[in-house]
Amino acid sequence: MKVKICLGGAVVALLISVGVLAPVITPYDPNQQDLLAALQAPDYFAGKFFLGTDHVGRDILSRIIYGARISLVIASTVVLVSGIVGVGFGAISGYFGGRTDFAIQKAVEVVWAFPPLLLAIAILAFMGQGLGILIIALVAQRWIPYCRVARGQTLSLRARDFVTAARSLGASHGRIIGRHILPNLLQAAIVIGTFAMASAIISEASLSFLGLGVPPEIPTWGSMLADGREHISTSWWLALFPGLCIFMTVLGINLLGDGLRDILDPRLKRASSGVT
Amino acid sequence: MGATASAETRLTLGITSNLSTVNPYGDSASHLYGLWGEVYGNLCRYSFEKGGYVGHLAEKWEVKDENTWIFHLKKGMKFHNGTELTAKDVVHSFFRMSKDPESSQKQNSSRKIKSVEAVDDYTVRMISHKPTSSLLSYICGLWAISSKDVYDKYGAKEADKNHPYGAGPYRLKEFVIGNRLVLEKAEGSPFLRPGSPDIVIVRKMTESEQRVTALLNGEIQIAQFIPPHLLTRIEKSKSARLVPTSSVEIMFLAMNPAMKPWDNQKVRQAVCHAINREGIVKALLKGQAQLLQGPIGPGQYAYNPDHKPVYDYNPEKAKKLLAEAGYPDGVEVDLYTPVARYVNDKQITQAMVPMLGAVGIKTKLHTPEWVTQWANVRKGKVPFFYQGRGSVIDPGPALSQYFETGVSPRINFSSAEYDKLMQAERAAFDEQKRIATLRQAMSVLTEEAPACFMWTHTLQYGVANKVDYQPRPDGRPYMSEATMKN
Amino acid sequence: MLTYTVKRVVGTVPVLLLITLLVFGLLQLAPGDPADILLPEEATHEDIAEARARWGLDKPFHEQYLTFLASAVQGDFGESFRYKESVTELLVQRFPATLELTFFATLFAVLIGVPLGVWAGARPNSWVDNFGSVFGFFGISMPSFWMGIMLILVVSGYFNLLPSAGRETYGVAGATITGFYTVDSLIEGNWKGFVDALSYIVMPAATLGVNMLGILMRVTRSAILDVTHEEFVTTARAKGLSGQVVLWRHIVRNALITIITVVGLELGTLLSGSIIVETVFAWPGIGNLLINGLGTRDYPLITGVVLAYTVLFVTVNFLIDISYGAIDPRIRFD
């Protein structure tokens, strides 16, 4: 159990530090092209391009390092936004009940009736490209698991002694939710969040594959993988390295999530799932 | 499979574009024009070997006066259900092209042609709206001739779907929308060659690695459009080879003079000097393209071999032009490209960004979805874009469409001199005079530079060694021209 | 049970209505017009206006939506702009392909994932467990299109074992009865057709199923671990029942409910994953249809396919809920 957290934590820590230090540690500008040096095979420690170059002669290592940054930003923003939206609505829904609950749960039902990737595809196809829109598309459904779990927990918390006590002391609804309920919802949300992070990274790659990713000047692992697939049989390094990065990162985050779940909330079964 | 099947020859073609509808007039994509041409037959087709139009269902044609054309049909042409093809079927086909609400081919017929009548069973008279010297380019290889009797009996939908009888070399056996089309040899058709395959299967396969893999392991025998970086896979193969064809699709960078800074001719010319086309062709296209020095290249009608290159790769000159235009400190622009519509389009435009940046044109690249991009181009809302125009054998229509004042708002270019030349070109029935006028118009265009003309792609087909096939520049897959070797 | 079913079905109606409204709304917001994209390059403004009128796009939003609803209720989703064919008919043609693919993918995931999980859970921290865990994480962390392309290159390209794309060899399959080629060929006793259909479905199904396989393996493992320490298991052991009997009759049975819940949850992911897998393998299902429809703004087709997916998804969820009752009679529906 400890091993999982350590391994996962190490991967995530590495990812974060690489992302933060990107401008310092990259050998080249990720968008700097050199057509004459296009599609050079990795030369590891021997020459200029450690992991080789892509179809327009950009350094793959530099792009991967910047890609870590973008992937991290995308994944954590998605998780944060969907967590806030989901837990918020879940708490409101469970706390107030009645019509509010009904309306929110209907919305949940509608959004949840879409197979996961479908809604994201529709949003991106219809709203165009951009980092912001990509994040909206990825959040569109990811807030639901938080919402469901938070609602369930709030329902039981509402009846607990400390809440009724606070209410009898005249605390406002906002105060009760903020001070007494939300802190109790955090554990579950963190566990859901780690898994959602992994699935967000894979979803970004899948959407890039369908041509619905981010604009071309932003290096993401997903778009590198999607572009590189065209060259798989002849210049394998284009797709292999970003593919490995996605794999390692998702693996690391999943390990971390698994470990966290074992510690924080062993009862919580896999509430959110990977999206292919 | 029984004993007959063992002798049956089968050819599978992997294509990249869609198989949209059984209505032979319902789409205007060039592969479908070709496939329907094989099922229904055309009046005439363009022969790249002969460099001109040749008869198919029609024997010959003549120009009676500048608005009247007479077509003489071959005798004894039979539809697959056994009835003979006559002039009334040609009239009917024109009716379907121009009046069928689902027709996508109106522009190729009724816009230029006022009426089509049957003079007798084997003679058809066509009257054009205006004198149009290039009328054949609106007919040959385009019109599919379908049976009037079948249509009258079953109606359009039922006829196309369940009774698709044509007079071409292949009968339609199966059509799975968006996926697969199967043709079967029409025994005794005069258009078949010895060795033409018995069964032709056309499959949609969009992933290029997959097309190549399928070709190499024998799932398909002809793979369309092998991208430059995969050529080596086929070169190394023992079972298949590459067969190139030039393309009649002209690629260009359009600059919309209705928007700044493109209103300035010098900025436009600066772009043309800033791009290292040789470098791009070498690195990204692996040499699979011919540079254009004007709107068209060798093999296209009215090409001028004496035309001197105007825009060499010259960053210094580009910088100077930009400064003269009033942008000594550079200018910021947005470039739009479709993705995966043209060969390596995104990669090519990506490579252009630093080239333009080097002369002071700071470029941001946008890759909108094609639907969005195309809608905006059509409305004239895109300032600077990478674009191709296909099927340019005779450049007249395409050059009018993109560059003549008021024809379409795509580029919003306007030049009185150019417009006058284009009008003169259409009215010229004397070939030498027409060619001279067209060449003059194209020089004006090159000089004014509402677009930088880039190149035409060399299209590589992967063909199994047991098949003899020469693909056509216009992308019509005439499968009766493929022969199986034993 | 019956009242429960009726309640669920009735409850679905407003959800579906809202979904159609959502899709319609998104389509309105989308840039790009179907007439612009579907008409040929030479089309004039009049042609485009005429096409828009024919497709009803010139009418106000609410009118378009109501017209759609009126015919959708009768099972008619209109005619595809691009394919000029009834959307309902297209769905009927393509739906079995997607279902068959999804079914085989699930089968692949369950048949490998569950035993592997049971095995790993029964012997925690053995080499089986460690290998299984790595394998499971591998499945979860693999983008499916990446795996699909790899399979094509290695299995079809390098070893030439299986066909790289499509669903059948032309002429081998017999008549279409159910639309599931594996089933159809068996009904007809067409052994060759069955093998052919299988050879085409193996790679797409494995690609689609690998993610679920990973998850199932891990979930099964932890469910087994959880149950192993429960009282009734200890009791059964104390009674002297053999290890295998306890494992399968007591432990696995009780873990089943967790496993089924997860299968249900993951089926949604699997369904949408089919959109990508169908694109990679040129599989003629509705996912393929959807991607083409999006690219041409084929409104009726997009709406039809999205509805088909959601109905399927909702149905699956419903079936999963019902199956709880079958496994554990203590669960009641009201």
PDB file of N, CA and C in Angstrom, chain B residues 36-74:
ATOM      1  N   TRP B  36     -19.556   6.064 -60.859  1.00  0.00           N
ATOM      2  CA  TRP B  36     -20.830   6.059 -61.591  1.00  0.00           C
ATOM      3  C   TRP B  36     -20.580   6.022 -63.085  1.00  0.00           C
ATOM      4  N   GLY B  37     -19.485   6.600 -63.519  1.00  0.00           N
ATOM      5  CA  GLY B  37     -19.131   6.519 -64.934  1.00  0.00           C
ATOM      6  C   GLY B  37     -18.937   5.067 -65.356  1.00  0.00           C
ATOM      7  N   GLU B  38     -18.393   4.254 -64.450  1.00  0.00           N
ATOM      8  CA  GLU B  38     -18.191   2.850 -64.764  1.00  0.00           C
ATOM      9  C   GLU B  38     -19.490   2.072 -64.763  1.00  0.00           C
ATOM     10  N   VAL B  39     -20.442   2.490 -63.926  1.00  0.00           N
ATOM     11  CA  VAL B  39     -21.718   1.782 -63.874  1.00  0.00           C
ATOM     12  C   VAL B  39     -22.634   2.265 -64.998  1.00  0.00           C
ATOM     13  N   TYR B  40     -22.792   3.580 -65.108  1.00  0.00           N
ATOM     14  CA  TYR B  40     -23.788   4.116 -66.035  1.00  0.00           C
ATOM     15  C   TYR B  40     -23.209   4.473 -67.398  1.00  0.00           C
ATOM     16  N   GLY B  41     -21.956   4.805 -67.437  1.00  0.00           N
ATOM     17  CA  GLY B  41     -21.371   5.244 -68.694  1.00  0.00           C
ATOM     18  C   GLY B  41     -21.499   6.750 -68.859  1.00  0.00           C
ATOM     19  N   ASN B  42     -20.526   7.349 -69.519  1.00  0.00           N
ATOM     20  CA  ASN B  42     -20.532   8.789 -69.780  1.00  0.00           C
ATOM     21  C   ASN B  42     -20.682   9.028 -71.276  1.00  0.00           C
ATOM     22  N   LEU B  43     -21.037  10.256 -71.642  1.00  0.00           N
ATOM     23  CA  LEU B  43     -21.060  10.578 -73.072  1.00  0.00           C
ATOM     24  C   LEU B  43     -19.636  10.584 -73.611  1.00  0.00           C
ATOM     25  N   CYS B  44     -18.758  11.217 -72.857  1.00  0.00           N
ATOM     26  CA  CYS B  44     -17.368  11.327 -73.274  1.00  0.00           C
ATOM     27  C   CYS B  44     -16.502  11.424 -72.044  1.00  0.00           C
ATOM     28  N   ARG B  45     -15.219  11.196 -72.202  1.00  0.00           N
ATOM     29  CA  ARG B  45     -14.286  11.286 -71.075  1.00  0.00           C
ATOM     30  C   ARG B  45     -13.031  11.989 -71.537  1.00  0.00           C
ATOM     31  N   TYR B  46     -12.258  12.467 -70.564  1.00  0.00           N
ATOM     32  CA  TYR B  46     -10.991  13.074 -70.919  1.00  0.00           C
ATOM     33  C   TYR B  46      -9.929  11.993 -70.933  1.00  0.00           C
ATOM     34  N   SER B  47      -9.150  11.956 -72.007  1.00  0.00           N
ATOM     35  CA  SER B  47      -8.068  10.985 -72.068  1.00  0.00           C
ATOM     36  C   SER B  47      -6.751  11.695 -71.834  1.00  0.00           C
ATOM     37  N   PHE B  48      -6.070  11.286 -70.758  1.00  0.00           N
ATOM     38  CA  PHE B  48      -4.788  11.936 -70.469  1.00  0.00           C
ATOM     39  C   PHE B  48      -3.696  11.453 -71.422  1.00  0.00           C
ATOM     40  N   GLU B  49      -3.889  10.242 -71.984  1.00  0.00           N
ATOM     41  CA  GLU B  49      -2.915   9.763 -72.978  1.00  0.00           C
ATOM     42  C   GLU B  49      -3.009  10.610 -74.245  1.00  0.00           C
ATOM     43  N   LYS B  50      -4.264  10.856 -74.677  1.00  0.00           N
ATOM     44  CA  LYS B  50      -4.431  11.580 -75.927  1.00  0.00           C
ATOM     45  C   LYS B  50      -4.425  13.089 -75.713  1.00  0.00           C
ATOM     46  N   GLY B  51      -4.549  13.528 -74.478  1.00  0.00           N
ATOM     47  CA  GLY B  51      -4.562  14.961 -74.216  1.00  0.00           C
ATOM     48  C   GLY B  51      -5.822  15.637 -74.724  1.00  0.00           C
ATOM     49  N   GLY B  52      -6.937  14.921 -74.728  1.00  0.00           N
ATOM     50  CA  GLY B  52      -8.173  15.545 -75.186  1.00  0.00           C
ATOM     51  C   GLY B  52      -9.369  14.676 -74.848  1.00  0.00           C
ATOM     52  N   TYR B  53     -10.551  15.139 -75.242  1.00  0.00           N
ATOM     53  CA  TYR B  53     -11.770  14.403 -74.935  1.00  0.00           C
ATOM     54  C   TYR B  53     -11.996  13.290 -75.954  1.00  0.00           C
ATOM     55  N   VAL B  54     -12.433  12.130 -75.448  1.00  0.00           N
ATOM     56  CA  VAL B  54     -12.738  11.018 -76.351  1.00  0.00           C
ATOM     57  C   VAL B  54     -14.149  10.530 -76.058  1.00  0.00           C
ATOM     58  N   GLY B  55     -14.773   9.917 -77.059  1.00  0.00           N
ATOM     59  CA  GLY B  55     -16.134   9.438 -76.908  1.00  0.00           C
ATOM     60  C   GLY B  55     -16.210   8.237 -75.980  1.00  0.00           C
ATOM     61  N   HIS B  56     -17.339   8.094 -75.308  1.00  0.00           N
ATOM     62  CA  HIS B  56     -17.585   6.903 -74.503  1.00  0.00           C
ATOM     63  C   HIS B  56     -18.881   6.299 -74.998  1.00  0.00           C
ATOM     64  N   LEU B  57     -20.013   6.827 -74.536  1.00  0.00           N
ATOM     65  CA  LEU B  57     -21.281   6.393 -75.119  1.00  0.00           C
ATOM     66  C   LEU B  57     -21.557   7.164 -76.410  1.00  0.00           C
ATOM     67  N   ALA B  58     -20.979   8.356 -76.500  1.00  0.00           N
ATOM     68  CA  ALA B  58     -21.134   9.131 -77.736  1.00  0.00           C
ATOM     69  C   ALA B  58     -20.002   8.764 -78.699  1.00  0.00           C
ATOM     70  N   GLU B  59     -20.350   8.743 -79.973  1.00  0.00           N
ATOM     71  CA  GLU B  59     -19.376   8.431 -81.027  1.00  0.00           C
ATOM     72  C   GLU B  59     -18.523   9.659 -81.311  1.00  0.00           C
ATOM     73  N   LYS B  60     -19.242  10.779 -81.550  1.00  0.00           N
ATOM     74  CA  LYS B  60     -18.564  12.031 -81.861  1.00  0.00           C
ATOM     75  C   LYS B  60     -19.510  13.198 -81.603  1.00  0.00           C
ATOM     76  N   TRP B  61     -19.009  14.401 -81.707  1.00  0.00           N
ATOM     77  CA  TRP B  61     -19.821  15.594 -81.493  1.00  0.00           C
ATOM     78  C   TRP B  61     -19.326  16.711 -82.384  1.00  0.00           C
ATOM     79  N   GLU B  62     -20.185  17.707 -82.591  1.00  0.00           N
ATOM     80  CA  GLU B  62     -19.785  18.845 -83.418  1.00  0.00           C
ATOM     81  C   GLU B  62     -20.399  20.118 -82.856  1.00  0.00           C
ATOM     82  N   VAL B  63     -19.753  21.236 -83.139  1.00  0.00           N
ATOM     83  CA  VAL B  63     -20.274  22.526 -82.707  1.00  0.00           C
ATOM     84  C   VAL B  63     -20.981  23.135 -83.906  1.00  0.00           C
ATOM     85  N   LYS B  64     -22.311  23.235 -83.844  1.00  0.00           N
ATOM     86  CA  LYS B  64     -23.094  23.745 -84.977  1.00  0.00           C
ATOM     87  C   LYS B  64     -22.944  25.258 -85.080  1.00  0.00           C
ATOM     88  N   ASP B  65     -23.246  25.946 -84.010  1.00  0.00           N
ATOM     89  CA  ASP B  65     -22.909  27.359 -83.920  1.00  0.00           C
ATOM     90  C   ASP B  65     -22.459  27.593 -82.491  1.00  0.00           C
ATOM     91  N   GLU B  66     -22.167  28.820 -82.108  1.00  0.00           N
ATOM     92  CA  GLU B  66     -21.491  28.963 -80.816  1.00  0.00           C
ATOM     93  C   GLU B  66     -22.345  28.576 -79.612  1.00  0.00           C
ATOM     94  N   ASN B  67     -23.666  28.404 -79.820  1.00  0.00           N
ATOM     95  CA  ASN B  67     -24.493  27.942 -78.714  1.00  0.00           C
ATOM     96  C   ASN B  67     -25.071  26.545 -78.924  1.00  0.00           C
ATOM     97  N   THR B  68     -24.817  25.920 -80.068  1.00  0.00           N
ATOM     98  CA  THR B  68     -25.450  24.634 -80.357  1.00  0.00           C
ATOM     99  C   THR B  68     -24.418  23.538 -80.566  1.00  0.00           C
ATOM    100  N   TRP B  69     -24.552  22.489 -79.774  1.00  0.00           N
ATOM    101  CA  TRP B  69     -23.651  21.342 -79.866  1.00  0.00           C
ATOM    102  C   TRP B  69     -24.473  20.105 -80.207  1.00  0.00           C
ATOM    103  N   ILE B  70     -23.961  19.297 -81.113  1.00  0.00           N
ATOM    104  CA  ILE B  70     -24.665  18.060 -81.494  1.00  0.00           C
ATOM    105  C   ILE B  70     -23.817  16.862 -81.069  1.00  0.00           C
ATOM    106  N   PHE B  71     -24.443  15.923 -80.342  1.00  0.00           N
ATOM    107  CA  PHE B  71     -23.750  14.683 -79.953  1.00  0.00           C
ATOM    108  C   PHE B  71     -24.350  13.508 -80.713  1.00  0.00           C
ATOM    109  N   HIS B  72     -23.498  12.669 -81.301  1.00  0.00           N
ATOM    110  CA  HIS B  72     -23.970  11.456 -81.982  1.00  0.00           C
ATOM    111  C   HIS B  72     -23.649  10.262 -81.110  1.00  0.00           C
ATOM    112  N   LEU B  73     -24.696   9.517 -80.719  1.00  0.00           N
ATOM    113  CA  LEU B  73     -24.486   8.376 -79.827  1.00  0.00           C
ATOM    114  C   LEU B  73     -24.029   7.158 -80.599  1.00  0.00           C
ATOM    115  N   LYS B  74     -23.253   6.290 -79.916  1.00  0.00           N
ATOM    116  CA  LYS B  74     -22.908   5.008 -80.514  1.00  0.00           C
ATOM    117  C   LYS B  74     -24.174   4.164 -80.596  1.00  0.00           C
TER     118      LYS B  74
END
